[in-house]
Amino acid sequence: MTEKSNQFPQWEVFIQAKNGGPYEHAGSVHATDKNMALQNARDIYTRRNEGRSLWVVQTDNIFSTTREEEAEFFDPAEDKIYRTPNFYKMPAGTTNL
Amino acid sequence: MKTQEAIYQYCLRIADSNLILAQRLAEWCSRGPILEEDLAMTNISLDLFGQAETLYEYAATIKGDNATADSLAFLRVEREYFNRLITEQPNGDFAVTMVREVLFSAYQNHLYQALCKSNDEMFRGFAEKALKEVKYHLRHSSEWVIRLGGGTEESKVRSQAALNELWRFTVDMFEMDEVDEELISMGIAPDMKEINKSWMKTVTEVFTEAELHIPDLNNVIKGSNKGIHTEHLGHILSEMQYLQRAFPGATW
């Protein structure tokens, strides 16, 4: 049985906390279009000064990996510790690396 | 009329309008059409309460006599409130609330822009901060009215009915008396005839885009400058003032 949703389309909200920083996922909102999505995002996620810039993306436009694909996507990285810089000697006198 | 007395009265006009509209919008809390809109309307309400508080504090310092923002907000009687009549009109359906918000936030937008150039430092500081808030209120409500006007047959009929009902209260927003004359002469407050012109331009743009027509002026009701109200304010005050009347001086 399919039930028609009476909700507006869903949008994902990304907030940039300060200029130059990354946009981080904050949550989602419902809205009929991109302008309403931005306004709703502003009212729900930035009322305590959380950000200076917002992105909204309609949830349908996000393509993600699935649980079933998790192993083949990510497990091969588990035993390749040489990909992280664990074996470098710190140059003498370096404190802020 | 002395300038200080006029400033006090002018503070009450703006602060009372904001307080009563904020109280009206707060009535939507938990009753919004969607969660997001529920939050948006209560956010606007809180902005307006904040604006009212700033001006009540200013008014209280002028009045002296142990007056506080709270005593001004909660301990006056109906005829001592000077809020614009449109702000006390019932929320009606969502279309009524949004059309009222367009009409009033457009008014605040132009009034505050003018007050940014006031010779009174307090008014200037208030207006610069509050203007950012009302610009957002205008944007939010305009977009809704444009959607409702161009939406379904039902939403169009309701929006037009809302505009027809509220339009007659807009004359009251621009009424002037000796308070305005004194403050205009001191360069503190703007001539409301000028505000009326720019307001008309803004709301005409919004309603044209929303495909709603501005009705003829009939049955105009005004009198807020004299503290004359429609039947609705008394009911708002009885609810809003209940706590302070039942438990005088209560704090939390």
mmCIF file of C-alpha atoms in Angstrom:
data_model
loop_
_atom_site.group_PDB
_atom_site.id
_atom_site.type_symbol
_atom_site.label_atom_id
_atom_site.label_comp_id
_atom_site.label_asym_id
_atom_site.label_seq_id
_atom_site.Cartn_x
_atom_site.Cartn_y
_atom_site.Cartn_z
ATOM 1 C CA MET A 1 0.000 0.000 0.000
ATOM 2 C CA THR A 2 1.394 3.375 -0.869
ATOM 3 C CA GLU A 3 0.445 6.322 1.238
ATOM 4 C CA LYS A 4 0.758 9.760 -0.301
ATOM 5 C CA SER A 5 2.766 12.021 1.986
ATOM 6 C CA ASN A 6 1.051 15.237 3.045
ATOM 7 C CA GLN A 7 4.402 16.793 3.892
ATOM 8 C CA PHE A 8 6.275 19.290 1.765
ATOM 9 C CA PRO A 9 9.453 17.926 0.128
ATOM 10 C CA GLN A 10 12.414 17.391 2.437
ATOM 11 C CA TRP A 11 15.628 19.424 2.265
ATOM 12 C CA GLU A 12 18.976 18.856 3.962
ATOM 13 C CA VAL A 13 20.528 21.830 5.737
ATOM 14 C CA PHE A 14 24.239 22.649 5.876
ATOM 15 C CA ILE A 15 25.623 25.425 8.043
ATOM 16 C CA GLN A 16 28.898 27.290 7.763
ATOM 17 C CA ALA A 17 29.811 28.489 11.234
ATOM 18 C CA LYS A 18 32.288 31.134 10.049
ATOM 19 C CA ASN A 19 33.728 32.450 6.799
ATOM 20 C CA GLY A 20 36.082 29.986 5.156
ATOM 21 C CA GLY A 21 34.994 27.069 7.301
ATOM 22 C CA PRO A 22 33.315 23.886 6.090
ATOM 23 C CA TYR A 23 29.561 23.539 5.622
ATOM 24 C CA GLU A 24 28.375 20.934 8.073
ATOM 25 C CA HIS A 25 25.150 18.986 8.010
ATOM 26 C CA ALA A 26 22.727 20.286 10.640
ATOM 27 C CA GLY A 27 19.495 18.436 9.918
ATOM 28 C CA SER A 28 16.540 18.681 7.588
ATOM 29 C CA VAL A 29 13.454 20.829 6.957
ATOM 30 C CA HIS A 30 10.285 20.587 4.903
ATOM 31 C CA ALA A 31 9.605 23.289 2.310
ATOM 32 C CA THR A 32 7.882 23.788 -1.039
ATOM 33 C CA ASP A 33 10.879 25.413 -2.721
ATOM 34 C CA LYS A 34 14.468 26.482 -2.190
ATOM 35 C CA ASN A 35 13.646 29.943 -0.814
ATOM 36 C CA MET A 36 11.254 28.570 1.770
ATOM 37 C CA ALA A 37 13.813 25.894 2.610
ATOM 38 C CA LEU A 38 16.459 28.548 3.324
ATOM 39 C CA GLN A 39 14.067 30.527 5.507
ATOM 40 C CA ASN A 40 12.914 27.486 7.444
ATOM 41 C CA ALA A 41 16.515 26.397 7.891
ATOM 42 C CA ARG A 42 17.384 29.849 9.194
ATOM 43 C CA ASP A 43 14.513 29.781 11.681
ATOM 44 C CA ILE A 44 15.206 26.284 12.952
ATOM 45 C CA TYR A 45 18.970 25.881 12.866
ATOM 46 C CA THR A 46 20.547 29.339 13.211
ATOM 47 C CA ARG A 47 18.486 31.076 15.889
ATOM 48 C CA ARG A 48 21.290 30.698 18.425
ATOM 49 C CA ASN A 49 23.938 32.220 16.202
ATOM 50 C CA GLU A 50 25.166 28.903 14.826
ATOM 51 C CA GLY A 51 26.126 30.166 11.416
ATOM 52 C CA ARG A 52 26.879 32.870 8.879
ATOM 53 C CA SER A 53 25.907 30.993 5.718
ATOM 54 C CA LEU A 54 23.464 28.241 4.753
ATOM 55 C CA TRP A 55 23.126 25.628 2.052
ATOM 56 C CA VAL A 56 19.967 23.674 1.395
ATOM 57 C CA VAL A 57 19.799 20.662 -0.905
ATOM 58 C CA GLN A 58 16.683 18.739 -1.721
ATOM 59 C CA THR A 59 17.097 15.351 -0.049
ATOM 60 C CA ASP A 60 16.275 13.508 -3.283
ATOM 61 C CA ASN A 61 19.358 15.060 -4.863
ATOM 62 C CA ILE A 62 21.685 13.426 -2.379
ATOM 63 C CA PHE A 63 23.061 10.073 -3.544
ATOM 64 C CA SER A 64 24.545 8.015 -0.753
ATOM 65 C CA THR A 65 26.176 4.654 -0.108
ATOM 66 C CA THR A 66 23.983 1.917 1.343
ATOM 67 C CA ARG A 67 24.456 -0.454 4.291
ATOM 68 C CA GLU A 68 24.961 -3.334 1.837
ATOM 69 C CA GLU A 69 27.801 -1.504 0.138
ATOM 70 C CA GLU A 70 29.478 -0.545 3.397
ATOM 71 C CA ALA A 71 31.944 -3.449 3.528
ATOM 72 C CA GLU A 72 33.235 -3.164 -0.021
ATOM 73 C CA PHE A 73 33.453 0.612 0.164
ATOM 74 C CA PHE A 74 35.202 1.037 3.468
ATOM 75 C CA ASP A 75 36.697 -2.170 4.865
ATOM 76 C CA PRO A 76 39.712 -2.229 2.475
ATOM 77 C CA ALA A 77 41.029 0.941 4.165
ATOM 78 C CA GLU A 78 41.157 -0.715 7.576
ATOM 79 C CA ASP A 79 44.558 -2.453 7.233
ATOM 80 C CA LYS A 80 46.404 0.234 5.314
ATOM 81 C CA ILE A 81 47.834 2.186 8.171
ATOM 82 C CA TYR A 82 50.664 3.369 5.913
ATOM 83 C CA ARG A 83 48.128 5.784 4.453
ATOM 84 C CA THR A 84 48.210 7.779 7.658
ATOM 85 C CA PRO A 85 51.427 9.610 8.510
ATOM 86 C CA ASN A 86 52.301 7.487 11.531
ATOM 87 C CA PHE A 87 55.897 6.698 10.671
ATOM 88 C CA TYR A 88 57.444 10.066 10.179
ATOM 89 C CA LYS A 89 60.004 11.296 12.676
ATOM 90 C CA MET A 90 59.149 14.714 13.948
ATOM 91 C CA PRO A 91 61.805 17.257 12.945
ATOM 92 C CA ALA A 92 63.702 18.442 15.976
ATOM 93 C CA GLY A 93 62.205 21.487 17.605
ATOM 94 C CA THR A 94 58.787 21.205 15.905
ATOM 95 C CA THR A 95 55.991 21.705 18.353
ATOM 96 C CA ASN A 96 52.941 22.642 16.315
ATOM 97 C CA LEU A 97 52.663 19.914 13.706
ATOM 98 C CA MET B 1 3.884 69.631 23.870
ATOM 99 C CA LYS B 2 7.280 69.022 25.433
ATOM 100 C CA THR B 3 9.737 66.941 23.443
ATOM 101 C CA GLN B 4 10.289 64.393 26.232
ATOM 102 C CA GLU B 5 6.568 63.868 26.596
ATOM 103 C CA ALA B 6 6.268 63.353 22.829
ATOM 104 C CA ILE B 7 9.135 60.844 22.806
ATOM 105 C CA TYR B 8 7.457 58.912 25.619
ATOM 106 C CA GLN B 9 4.203 58.769 23.670
ATOM 107 C CA TYR B 10 5.992 57.790 20.458
ATOM 108 C CA CYS B 11 7.778 54.944 22.279
ATOM 109 C CA LEU B 12 4.439 53.596 23.460
ATOM 110 C CA ARG B 13 2.955 53.691 19.948
ATOM 111 C CA ILE B 14 5.701 51.536 18.532
ATOM 112 C CA ALA B 15 6.235 49.332 21.596
ATOM 113 C CA ASP B 16 2.503 48.706 22.132
ATOM 114 C CA SER B 17 2.066 47.761 18.469
ATOM 115 C CA ASN B 18 4.937 45.310 18.734
ATOM 116 C CA LEU B 19 3.772 43.888 22.059
ATOM 117 C CA ILE B 20 0.213 43.270 20.889
ATOM 118 C CA LEU B 21 1.242 41.811 17.530
ATOM 119 C CA ALA B 22 3.788 39.606 19.314
ATOM 120 C CA GLN B 23 1.045 38.371 21.632
ATOM 121 C CA ARG B 24 -1.184 37.654 18.616
ATOM 122 C CA LEU B 25 1.558 35.732 16.808
ATOM 123 C CA ALA B 26 2.320 33.764 19.968
ATOM 124 C CA GLU B 27 -1.243 32.447 19.779
ATOM 125 C CA TRP B 28 -0.050 30.377 16.807
ATOM 126 C CA CYS B 29 2.407 28.499 19.026
ATOM 127 C CA SER B 30 1.715 24.756 18.581
ATOM 128 C CA ARG B 31 -1.045 25.568 16.053
ATOM 129 C CA GLY B 32 1.079 26.345 12.979
ATOM 130 C CA PRO B 33 0.249 24.609 9.697
ATOM 131 C CA ILE B 34 3.657 22.884 9.765
ATOM 132 C CA LEU B 35 6.371 22.641 12.407
ATOM 133 C CA GLU B 36 8.689 24.948 10.452
ATOM 134 C CA GLU B 37 6.054 27.676 10.189
ATOM 135 C CA ASP B 38 5.138 27.316 13.841
ATOM 136 C CA LEU B 39 8.755 28.148 14.678
ATOM 137 C CA ALA B 40 8.917 30.959 12.135
ATOM 138 C CA MET B 41 5.877 32.727 13.573
ATOM 139 C CA THR B 42 7.036 32.380 17.158
ATOM 140 C CA ASN B 43 10.494 33.636 16.103
ATOM 141 C CA ILE B 44 8.866 36.735 14.645
ATOM 142 C CA SER B 45 6.832 37.079 17.820
ATOM 143 C CA LEU B 46 9.976 36.965 19.970
ATOM 144 C CA ASP B 47 11.693 39.565 17.769
ATOM 145 C CA LEU B 48 8.722 41.868 18.348
ATOM 146 C CA PHE B 49 8.689 41.307 22.118
ATOM 147 C CA GLY B 50 12.390 42.215 22.149
ATOM 148 C CA GLN B 51 11.780 45.408 20.185
ATOM 149 C CA ALA B 52 8.948 46.349 22.517
ATOM 150 C CA GLU B 53 11.130 45.797 25.574
ATOM 151 C CA THR B 54 13.836 48.167 24.295
ATOM 152 C CA LEU B 55 11.343 50.995 23.819
ATOM 153 C CA TYR B 56 9.474 50.333 27.072
ATOM 154 C CA GLU B 57 12.781 50.637 28.916
ATOM 155 C CA TYR B 58 13.439 53.936 27.175
ATOM 156 C CA ALA B 59 9.905 55.112 27.952
ATOM 157 C CA ALA B 60 10.281 54.061 31.594
ATOM 158 C CA THR B 61 13.398 56.208 32.034
ATOM 159 C CA ILE B 62 11.520 59.214 30.660
ATOM 160 C CA LYS B 63 8.478 58.571 32.834
ATOM 161 C CA GLY B 64 10.506 58.010 36.010
ATOM 162 C CA ASP B 65 8.255 57.439 39.000
ATOM 163 C CA ASN B 66 9.470 53.815 39.428
ATOM 164 C CA ALA B 67 8.098 52.860 36.025
ATOM 165 C CA THR B 68 9.683 49.775 34.452
ATOM 166 C CA ALA B 69 9.328 47.988 31.125
ATOM 167 C CA ASP B 70 7.117 45.453 32.907
ATOM 168 C CA SER B 71 4.861 47.994 34.566
ATOM 169 C CA LEU B 72 4.316 49.701 31.207
ATOM 170 C CA ALA B 73 3.646 46.423 29.415
ATOM 171 C CA PHE B 74 1.367 44.837 31.984
ATOM 172 C CA LEU B 75 -0.227 47.424 34.219
ATOM 173 C CA ARG B 76 -2.012 49.858 31.955
ATOM 174 C CA VAL B 77 -5.681 49.744 31.006
ATOM 175 C CA GLU B 78 -7.094 49.460 27.513
ATOM 176 C CA ARG B 79 -7.419 53.182 26.771
ATOM 177 C CA GLU B 80 -3.776 53.702 27.767
ATOM 178 C CA TYR B 81 -2.517 51.440 24.967
ATOM 179 C CA PHE B 82 -1.625 53.093 21.661
ATOM 180 C CA ASN B 83 -0.943 50.097 19.448
ATOM 181 C CA ARG B 84 -1.989 50.399 15.811
ATOM 182 C CA LEU B 85 -5.419 48.825 15.431
ATOM 183 C CA ILE B 86 -4.284 46.342 12.797
ATOM 184 C CA THR B 87 -2.019 44.614 15.326
ATOM 185 C CA GLU B 88 -4.903 43.635 17.613
ATOM 186 C CA GLN B 89 -7.027 42.110 14.847
ATOM 187 C CA PRO B 90 -7.617 38.367 15.318
ATOM 188 C CA ASN B 91 -5.305 35.882 13.613
ATOM 189 C CA GLY B 92 -8.144 34.407 11.551
ATOM 190 C CA ASP B 93 -6.823 31.756 9.196
ATOM 191 C CA PHE B 94 -3.207 31.551 8.063
ATOM 192 C CA ALA B 95 -3.923 33.916 5.146
ATOM 193 C CA VAL B 96 -5.191 36.641 7.507
ATOM 194 C CA THR B 97 -2.096 36.335 9.690
ATOM 195 C CA MET B 98 0.277 36.502 6.715
ATOM 196 C CA VAL B 99 -1.504 39.402 4.986
ATOM 197 C CA ARG B 100 -1.519 41.305 8.299
ATOM 198 C CA GLU B 101 2.189 40.559 8.625
ATOM 199 C CA VAL B 102 2.923 41.930 5.145
ATOM 200 C CA LEU B 103 0.926 45.107 5.811
ATOM 201 C CA PHE B 104 2.527 45.708 9.185
ATOM 202 C CA SER B 105 6.119 44.607 8.576
ATOM 203 C CA ALA B 106 6.234 46.744 5.406
ATOM 204 C CA TYR B 107 5.122 49.651 7.594
ATOM 205 C CA GLN B 108 7.766 48.903 10.219
ATOM 206 C CA ASN B 109 10.366 48.532 7.481
ATOM 207 C CA HIS B 110 9.839 52.078 6.182
ATOM 208 C CA LEU B 111 9.270 53.615 9.613
ATOM 209 C CA TYR B 112 12.485 52.114 11.014
ATOM 210 C CA GLN B 113 14.473 53.142 7.933
ATOM 211 C CA ALA B 114 13.401 56.707 8.626
ATOM 212 C CA LEU B 115 14.175 56.381 12.351
ATOM 213 C CA CYS B 116 17.725 55.294 11.458
ATOM 214 C CA LYS B 117 18.197 58.986 10.574
ATOM 215 C CA SER B 118 16.541 60.313 13.746
ATOM 216 C CA ASN B 119 18.185 62.997 15.854
ATOM 217 C CA ASP B 120 17.377 60.871 18.897
ATOM 218 C CA GLU B 121 20.242 58.487 19.584
ATOM 219 C CA MET B 122 18.060 55.870 21.272
ATOM 220 C CA PHE B 123 15.621 55.745 18.350
ATOM 221 C CA ARG B 124 18.532 55.504 15.937
ATOM 222 C CA GLY B 125 20.116 52.591 17.776
ATOM 223 C CA PHE B 126 16.780 50.843 18.147
ATOM 224 C CA ALA B 127 15.886 51.239 14.480
ATOM 225 C CA GLU B 128 19.218 50.037 13.140
ATOM 226 C CA LYS B 129 18.926 46.786 15.070
ATOM 227 C CA ALA B 130 15.197 46.248 14.593
ATOM 228 C CA LEU B 131 15.289 47.004 10.864
ATOM 229 C CA LYS B 132 17.216 43.800 10.156
ATOM 230 C CA GLU B 133 14.541 41.830 11.955
ATOM 231 C CA VAL B 134 11.543 43.377 10.221
ATOM 232 C CA LYS B 135 13.161 43.050 6.807
ATOM 233 C CA TYR B 136 13.152 39.333 7.443
ATOM 234 C CA HIS B 137 9.532 39.398 8.665
ATOM 235 C CA LEU B 138 8.537 41.218 5.483
ATOM 236 C CA ARG B 139 10.404 38.774 3.316
ATOM 237 C CA HIS B 140 8.926 35.753 5.058
ATOM 238 C CA SER B 141 5.319 36.979 4.963
ATOM 239 C CA SER B 142 5.586 38.358 1.393
ATOM 240 C CA GLU B 143 6.759 35.029 0.063
ATOM 241 C CA TRP B 144 3.853 33.300 1.758
ATOM 242 C CA VAL B 145 1.294 35.782 0.443
ATOM 243 C CA ILE B 146 2.700 35.438 -3.078
ATOM 244 C CA ARG B 147 2.412 31.651 -2.773
ATOM 245 C CA LEU B 148 -1.091 31.799 -1.330
ATOM 246 C CA GLY B 149 -2.312 34.323 -3.919
ATOM 247 C CA GLY B 150 -0.942 32.275 -6.786
ATOM 248 C CA GLY B 151 -1.702 28.919 -5.177
ATOM 249 C CA THR B 152 -5.007 27.085 -5.240
ATOM 250 C CA GLU B 153 -8.457 28.599 -5.770
ATOM 251 C CA GLU B 154 -9.045 28.169 -2.027
ATOM 252 C CA SER B 155 -5.849 29.918 -0.958
ATOM 253 C CA LYS B 156 -6.475 32.768 -3.416
ATOM 254 C CA VAL B 157 -10.045 33.342 -2.152
ATOM 255 C CA ARG B 158 -8.886 33.324 1.460
ATOM 256 C CA SER B 159 -5.970 35.707 0.822
ATOM 257 C CA GLN B 160 -8.165 38.173 -1.036
ATOM 258 C CA ALA B 161 -10.760 37.996 1.760
ATOM 259 C CA ALA B 162 -7.987 38.684 4.294
ATOM 260 C CA LEU B 163 -6.795 41.734 2.376
ATOM 261 C CA ASN B 164 -10.369 43.008 1.982
ATOM 262 C CA GLU B 165 -10.930 42.711 5.732
ATOM 263 C CA LEU B 166 -7.640 44.257 6.894
ATOM 264 C CA TRP B 167 -7.215 47.073 4.389
ATOM 265 C CA ARG B 168 -9.505 49.469 6.293
ATOM 266 C CA PHE B 169 -7.177 49.321 9.320
ATOM 267 C CA THR B 170 -4.176 50.581 7.356
ATOM 268 C CA VAL B 171 -5.233 54.267 7.443
ATOM 269 C CA ASP B 172 -4.818 54.198 11.228
ATOM 270 C CA MET B 173 -1.114 53.311 10.908
ATOM 271 C CA PHE B 174 -0.307 56.693 9.372
ATOM 272 C CA GLU B 175 -2.406 58.999 11.564
ATOM 273 C CA MET B 176 -0.515 61.959 12.971
ATOM 274 C CA ASP B 177 -1.175 64.359 15.842
ATOM 275 C CA GLU B 178 0.693 66.879 18.033
ATOM 276 C CA VAL B 179 3.165 64.158 19.091
ATOM 277 C CA ASP B 180 4.287 63.732 15.495
ATOM 278 C CA GLU B 181 4.349 67.493 14.907
ATOM 279 C CA GLU B 182 6.674 68.051 17.858
ATOM 280 C CA LEU B 183 9.013 65.200 16.899
ATOM 281 C CA ILE B 184 9.055 66.123 13.202
ATOM 282 C CA SER B 185 10.038 69.679 14.141
ATOM 283 C CA MET B 186 12.936 68.306 16.209
ATOM 284 C CA GLY B 187 14.073 65.946 13.434
ATOM 285 C CA ILE B 188 13.339 62.954 15.665
ATOM 286 C CA ALA B 189 10.447 61.271 13.848
ATOM 287 C CA PRO B 190 9.438 61.143 10.177
ATOM 288 C CA ASP B 191 6.393 62.613 8.469
ATOM 289 C CA MET B 192 4.001 59.656 8.200
ATOM 290 C CA LYS B 193 2.736 60.929 4.831
ATOM 291 C CA GLU B 194 6.149 60.069 3.404
ATOM 292 C CA ILE B 195 6.153 56.659 5.108
ATOM 293 C CA ASN B 196 2.679 56.057 3.691
ATOM 294 C CA LYS B 197 3.925 56.632 0.132
ATOM 295 C CA SER B 198 6.851 54.240 0.326
ATOM 296 C CA TRP B 199 4.727 51.691 2.211
ATOM 297 C CA MET B 200 2.090 51.808 -0.516
ATOM 298 C CA LYS B 201 4.736 51.144 -3.144
ATOM 299 C CA THR B 202 6.077 48.114 -1.252
ATOM 300 C CA VAL B 203 2.733 46.471 -0.516
ATOM 301 C CA THR B 204 1.461 47.160 -4.043
ATOM 302 C CA GLU B 205 4.454 45.260 -5.408
ATOM 303 C CA VAL B 206 3.790 42.287 -3.143
ATOM 304 C CA PHE B 207 0.049 42.113 -3.798
ATOM 305 C CA THR B 208 0.521 42.587 -7.537
ATOM 306 C CA GLU B 209 2.917 39.669 -7.630
ATOM 307 C CA ALA B 210 0.456 37.679 -5.507
ATOM 308 C CA GLU B 211 -2.288 38.510 -8.048
ATOM 309 C CA LEU B 212 -4.438 40.043 -5.320
ATOM 310 C CA HIS B 213 -6.173 43.354 -5.835
ATOM 311 C CA ILE B 214 -6.069 46.177 -3.344
ATOM 312 C CA PRO B 215 -9.655 46.958 -2.335
ATOM 313 C CA ASP B 216 -11.319 50.370 -2.071
ATOM 314 C CA LEU B 217 -11.194 51.972 1.340
ATOM 315 C CA ASN B 218 -14.505 51.379 3.103
ATOM 316 C CA ASN B 219 -15.545 51.453 6.752
ATOM 317 C CA VAL B 220 -12.182 52.868 7.793
ATOM 318 C CA ILE B 221 -11.516 52.454 11.509
ATOM 319 C CA LYS B 222 -8.852 54.521 13.262
ATOM 320 C CA GLY B 223 -8.084 56.064 16.618
ATOM 321 C CA SER B 224 -5.018 54.283 18.007
ATOM 322 C CA ASN B 225 -3.215 57.576 18.689
ATOM 323 C CA LYS B 226 -5.992 58.409 21.154
ATOM 324 C CA GLY B 227 -6.112 54.942 22.685
ATOM 325 C CA ILE B 228 -9.383 54.063 20.970
ATOM 326 C CA HIS B 229 -9.556 50.374 20.102
ATOM 327 C CA THR B 230 -11.620 47.705 18.418
ATOM 328 C CA GLU B 231 -13.384 45.172 20.647
ATOM 329 C CA HIS B 232 -10.418 42.793 20.469
ATOM 330 C CA LEU B 233 -7.797 44.541 22.607
ATOM 331 C CA GLY B 234 -9.611 44.057 25.913
ATOM 332 C CA HIS B 235 -9.636 40.293 25.433
ATOM 333 C CA ILE B 236 -5.924 40.238 24.602
ATOM 334 C CA LEU B 237 -5.104 42.291 27.691
ATOM 335 C CA SER B 238 -7.208 40.141 30.006
ATOM 336 C CA GLU B 239 -5.174 37.123 28.954
ATOM 337 C CA MET B 240 -1.805 38.868 28.737
ATOM 338 C CA GLN B 241 -2.087 40.745 32.030
ATOM 339 C CA TYR B 242 -3.693 37.951 34.034
ATOM 340 C CA LEU B 243 -0.573 36.918 35.915
ATOM 341 C CA GLN B 244 0.499 40.427 36.904
ATOM 342 C CA ARG B 245 -3.035 41.294 37.972
ATOM 343 C CA ALA B 246 -3.541 38.104 39.980
ATOM 344 C CA PHE B 247 -0.073 38.145 41.554
ATOM 345 C CA PRO B 248 1.102 41.776 41.546
ATOM 346 C CA GLY B 249 4.866 42.101 41.269
ATOM 347 C CA ALA B 250 5.359 38.407 40.478
ATOM 348 C CA THR B 251 8.797 37.664 39.038
ATOM 349 C CA TRP B 252 10.537 34.505 37.865
#
